[in-house]
Short mmCIF file of C-alpha atoms in Angstrom, two decimals:
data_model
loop_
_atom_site.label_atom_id
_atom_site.label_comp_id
_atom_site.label_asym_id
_atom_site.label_seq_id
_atom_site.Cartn_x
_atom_site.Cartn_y
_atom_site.Cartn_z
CA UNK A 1230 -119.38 -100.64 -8.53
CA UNK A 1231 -117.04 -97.88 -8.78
CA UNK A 1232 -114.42 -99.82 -7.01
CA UNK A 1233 -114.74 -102.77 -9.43
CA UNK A 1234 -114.27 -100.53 -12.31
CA UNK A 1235 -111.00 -98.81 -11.02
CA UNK A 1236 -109.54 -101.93 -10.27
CA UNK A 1237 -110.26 -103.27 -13.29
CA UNK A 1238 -109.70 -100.29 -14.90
CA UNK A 1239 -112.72 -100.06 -17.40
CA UNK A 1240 -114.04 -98.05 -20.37
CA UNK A 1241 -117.50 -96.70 -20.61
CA UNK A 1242 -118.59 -100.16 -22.71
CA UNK A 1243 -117.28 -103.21 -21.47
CA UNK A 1244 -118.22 -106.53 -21.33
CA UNK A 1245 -117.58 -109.91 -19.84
CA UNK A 1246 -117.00 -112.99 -21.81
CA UNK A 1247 -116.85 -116.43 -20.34
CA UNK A 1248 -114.73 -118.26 -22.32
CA UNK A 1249 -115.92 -121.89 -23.56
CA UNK A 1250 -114.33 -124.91 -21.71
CA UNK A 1251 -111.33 -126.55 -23.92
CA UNK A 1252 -114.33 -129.37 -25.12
CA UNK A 1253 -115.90 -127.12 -26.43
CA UNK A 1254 -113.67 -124.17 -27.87
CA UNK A 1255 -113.64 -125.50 -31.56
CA UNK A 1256 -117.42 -125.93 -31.57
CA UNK A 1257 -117.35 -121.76 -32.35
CA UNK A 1258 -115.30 -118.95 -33.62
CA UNK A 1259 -114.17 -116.61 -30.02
CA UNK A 1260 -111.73 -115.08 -32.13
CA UNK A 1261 -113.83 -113.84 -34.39
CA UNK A 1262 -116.31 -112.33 -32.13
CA UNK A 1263 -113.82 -110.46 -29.77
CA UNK A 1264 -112.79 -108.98 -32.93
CA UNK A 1265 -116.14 -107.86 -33.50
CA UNK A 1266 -116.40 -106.47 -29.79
CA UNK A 1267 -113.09 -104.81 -30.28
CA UNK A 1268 -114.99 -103.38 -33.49
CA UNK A 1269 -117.59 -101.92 -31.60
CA UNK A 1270 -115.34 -100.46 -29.24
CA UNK A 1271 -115.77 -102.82 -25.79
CA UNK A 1272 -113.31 -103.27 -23.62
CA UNK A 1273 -113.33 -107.15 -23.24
CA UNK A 1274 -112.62 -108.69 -20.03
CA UNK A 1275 -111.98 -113.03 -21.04
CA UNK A 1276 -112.57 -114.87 -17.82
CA UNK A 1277 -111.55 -118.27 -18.23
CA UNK A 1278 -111.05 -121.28 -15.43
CA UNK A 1279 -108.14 -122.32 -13.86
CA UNK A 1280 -108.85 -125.88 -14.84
CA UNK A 1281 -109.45 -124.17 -18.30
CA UNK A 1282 -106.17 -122.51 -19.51
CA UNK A 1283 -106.49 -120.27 -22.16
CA UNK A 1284 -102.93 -121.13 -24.20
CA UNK A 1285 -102.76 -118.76 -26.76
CA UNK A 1286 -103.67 -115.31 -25.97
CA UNK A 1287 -101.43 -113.57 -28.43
CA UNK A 1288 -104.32 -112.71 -30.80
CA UNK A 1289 -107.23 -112.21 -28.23
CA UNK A 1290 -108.04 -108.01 -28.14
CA UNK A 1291 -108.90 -108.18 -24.11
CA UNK A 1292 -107.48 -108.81 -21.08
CA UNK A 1293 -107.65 -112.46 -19.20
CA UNK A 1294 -108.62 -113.19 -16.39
CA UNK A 1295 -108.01 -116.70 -14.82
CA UNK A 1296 -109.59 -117.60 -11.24
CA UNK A 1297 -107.49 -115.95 -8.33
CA UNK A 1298 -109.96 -115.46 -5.32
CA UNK A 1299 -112.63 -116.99 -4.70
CA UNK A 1300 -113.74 -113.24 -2.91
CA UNK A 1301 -114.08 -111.30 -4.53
CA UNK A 1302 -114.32 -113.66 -7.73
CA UNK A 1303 -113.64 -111.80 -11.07
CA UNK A 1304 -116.67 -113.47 -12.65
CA UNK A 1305 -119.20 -111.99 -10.10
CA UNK A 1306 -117.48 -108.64 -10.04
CA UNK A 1307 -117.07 -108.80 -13.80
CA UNK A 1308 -120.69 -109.33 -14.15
CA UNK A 1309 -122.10 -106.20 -11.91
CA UNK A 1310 -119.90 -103.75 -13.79
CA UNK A 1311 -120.04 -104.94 -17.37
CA UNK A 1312 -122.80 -103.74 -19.96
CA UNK A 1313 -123.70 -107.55 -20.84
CA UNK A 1314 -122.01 -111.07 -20.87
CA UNK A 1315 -120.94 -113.31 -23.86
CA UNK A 1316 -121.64 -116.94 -22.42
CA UNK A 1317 -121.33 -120.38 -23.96
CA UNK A 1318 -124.06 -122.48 -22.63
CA UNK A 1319 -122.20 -121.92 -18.80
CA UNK A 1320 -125.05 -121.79 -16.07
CA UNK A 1321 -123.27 -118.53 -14.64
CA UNK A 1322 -126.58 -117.47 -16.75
CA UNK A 1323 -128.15 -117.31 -13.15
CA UNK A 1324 -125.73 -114.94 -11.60
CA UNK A 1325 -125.97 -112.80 -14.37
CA UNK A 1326 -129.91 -112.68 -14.19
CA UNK A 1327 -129.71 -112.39 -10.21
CA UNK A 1328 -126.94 -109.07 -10.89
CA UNK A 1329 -129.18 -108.09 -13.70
CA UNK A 1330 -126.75 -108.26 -16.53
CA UNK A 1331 -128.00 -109.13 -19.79
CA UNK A 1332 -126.35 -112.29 -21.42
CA UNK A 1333 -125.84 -113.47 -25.38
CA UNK A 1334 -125.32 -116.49 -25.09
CA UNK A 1335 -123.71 -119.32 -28.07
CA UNK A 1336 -125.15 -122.99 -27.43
CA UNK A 1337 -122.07 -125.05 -27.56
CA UNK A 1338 -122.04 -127.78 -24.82
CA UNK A 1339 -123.07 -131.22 -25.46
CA UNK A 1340 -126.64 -132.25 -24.80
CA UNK A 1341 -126.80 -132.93 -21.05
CA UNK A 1342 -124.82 -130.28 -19.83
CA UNK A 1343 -124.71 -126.35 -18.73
CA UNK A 1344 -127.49 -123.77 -19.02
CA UNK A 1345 -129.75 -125.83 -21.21
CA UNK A 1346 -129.84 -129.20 -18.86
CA UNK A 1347 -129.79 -126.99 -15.46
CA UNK A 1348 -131.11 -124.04 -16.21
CA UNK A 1349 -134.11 -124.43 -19.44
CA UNK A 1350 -136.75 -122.36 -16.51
CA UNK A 1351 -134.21 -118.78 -17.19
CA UNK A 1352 -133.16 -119.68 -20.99
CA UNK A 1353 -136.77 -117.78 -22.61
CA UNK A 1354 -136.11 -114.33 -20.99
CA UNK A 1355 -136.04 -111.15 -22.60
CA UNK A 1356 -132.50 -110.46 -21.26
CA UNK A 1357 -131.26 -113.88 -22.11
CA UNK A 1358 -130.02 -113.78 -26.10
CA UNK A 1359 -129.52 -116.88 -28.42
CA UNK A 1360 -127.12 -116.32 -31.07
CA UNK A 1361 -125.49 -118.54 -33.69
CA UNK A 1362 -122.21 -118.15 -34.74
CA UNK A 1363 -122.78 -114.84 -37.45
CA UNK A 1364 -121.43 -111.68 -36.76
CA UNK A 1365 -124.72 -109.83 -38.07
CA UNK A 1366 -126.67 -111.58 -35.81
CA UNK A 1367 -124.50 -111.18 -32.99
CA UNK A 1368 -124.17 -106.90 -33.77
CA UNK A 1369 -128.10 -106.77 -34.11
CA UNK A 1370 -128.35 -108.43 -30.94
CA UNK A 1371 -125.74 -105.70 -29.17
CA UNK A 1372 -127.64 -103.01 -30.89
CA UNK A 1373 -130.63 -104.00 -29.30
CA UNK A 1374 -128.99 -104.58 -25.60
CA UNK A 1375 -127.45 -101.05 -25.83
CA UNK A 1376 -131.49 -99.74 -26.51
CA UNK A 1377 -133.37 -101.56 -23.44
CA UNK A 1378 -133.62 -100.85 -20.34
CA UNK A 1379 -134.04 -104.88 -18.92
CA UNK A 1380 -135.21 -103.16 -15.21
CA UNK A 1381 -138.32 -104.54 -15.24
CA UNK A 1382 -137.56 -108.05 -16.82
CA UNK A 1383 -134.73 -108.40 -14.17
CA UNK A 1384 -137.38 -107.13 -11.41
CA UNK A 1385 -139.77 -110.04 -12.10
CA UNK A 1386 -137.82 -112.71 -12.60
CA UNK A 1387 -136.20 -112.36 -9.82
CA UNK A 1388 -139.33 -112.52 -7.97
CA UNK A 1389 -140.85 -115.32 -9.80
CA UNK A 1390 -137.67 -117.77 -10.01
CA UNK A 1391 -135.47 -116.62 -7.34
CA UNK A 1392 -135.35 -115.54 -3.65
CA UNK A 1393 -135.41 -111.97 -1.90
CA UNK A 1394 -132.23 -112.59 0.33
CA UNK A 1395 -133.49 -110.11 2.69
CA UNK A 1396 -136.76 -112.22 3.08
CA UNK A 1397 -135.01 -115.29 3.48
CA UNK A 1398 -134.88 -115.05 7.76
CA UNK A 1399 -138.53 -113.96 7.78
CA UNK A 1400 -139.58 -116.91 5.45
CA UNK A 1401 -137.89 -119.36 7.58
CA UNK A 1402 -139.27 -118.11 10.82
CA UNK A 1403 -142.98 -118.14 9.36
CA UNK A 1404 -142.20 -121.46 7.95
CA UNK A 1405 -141.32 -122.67 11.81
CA UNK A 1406 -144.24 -121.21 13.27
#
């Protein structure tokens, strides 16, 4: 965790926000809440996709970050050393939740696709937020990430919906015998 930080040389609030694909960009203001970020003193990291380009970037308060390596990827390290993640409807929901970063995220995508269609089972936890696009809404909803402590929420649903990867051998072997 240190190491991600250097390299990415971050503040003492920062966060990590997936930007929307291109289909989907107009459906919300991003402009308007990395302002509000900047506002509240974040250091934003944009992560965007390769297939994705961001084009203009000249008003954005944050630094971009397009795919480069696959390992480390940006996203993943991103997403252990930021404070939460700003997600449109993207089912990177999951990693977040598995490296127990809290997520606010905007439903953009078309019925059928992302989060909702994939992932409805992780979309109703307390570390999950759905916002609209309002500003109030969205600072309330910081407010209340920078109070909790989301240990324990992250702690069982991990156990409920995912896997202990340091069980996984000893499940397989007791599933063989």
């Amino acid at each position: 965790l240190v190491e991600i930080k250097k390299n990415y040389n971050m503040s003492h609030k920062n966060v990590l926000l997936l930007y929307p694909k291109l289909r989907d960009v107009n459906k919300i203001n991003v402009t308007n809440i990395i302002n509000t970020l900047h506002e509240l003193d974040y250091k934003i990291f944009i992560k965007t996709r390769g297939k994705d380009p961001i084009h203009d970037v000249s008003s954005f308060k944050g630094i971009v970050i397009h795919d480069g390596n696959w390992f480390p990827h940006p996203s993943i390290d991103l997403m252990c050393a930021c404070d939460f993640v700003i997600n449109f409807d993207s089912t990177a929901i999951k990693e977040a939740a598995v490296l127990k970063t809290p997520v606010i995220n905007y439903h953009i995508k078309p019925k059928g696709h992302g989060a909702p269609t994939r992932l409805d089972f992780l979309l109703n936890e307390n570390f999950i937020f759905h916002v609209q696009d309002n500003i109030d809404h969205l600072k309330q909803t910081i407010k209340t990430i920078e109070m909790t402590d989301f240990s324990n929420y992250f702690e069982k649903t991990i156990q409920a919906k995912f896997f202990n990867r340091r069980e996984v051998c000893k499940k397989i072997l007791s599933f063989i015998k």
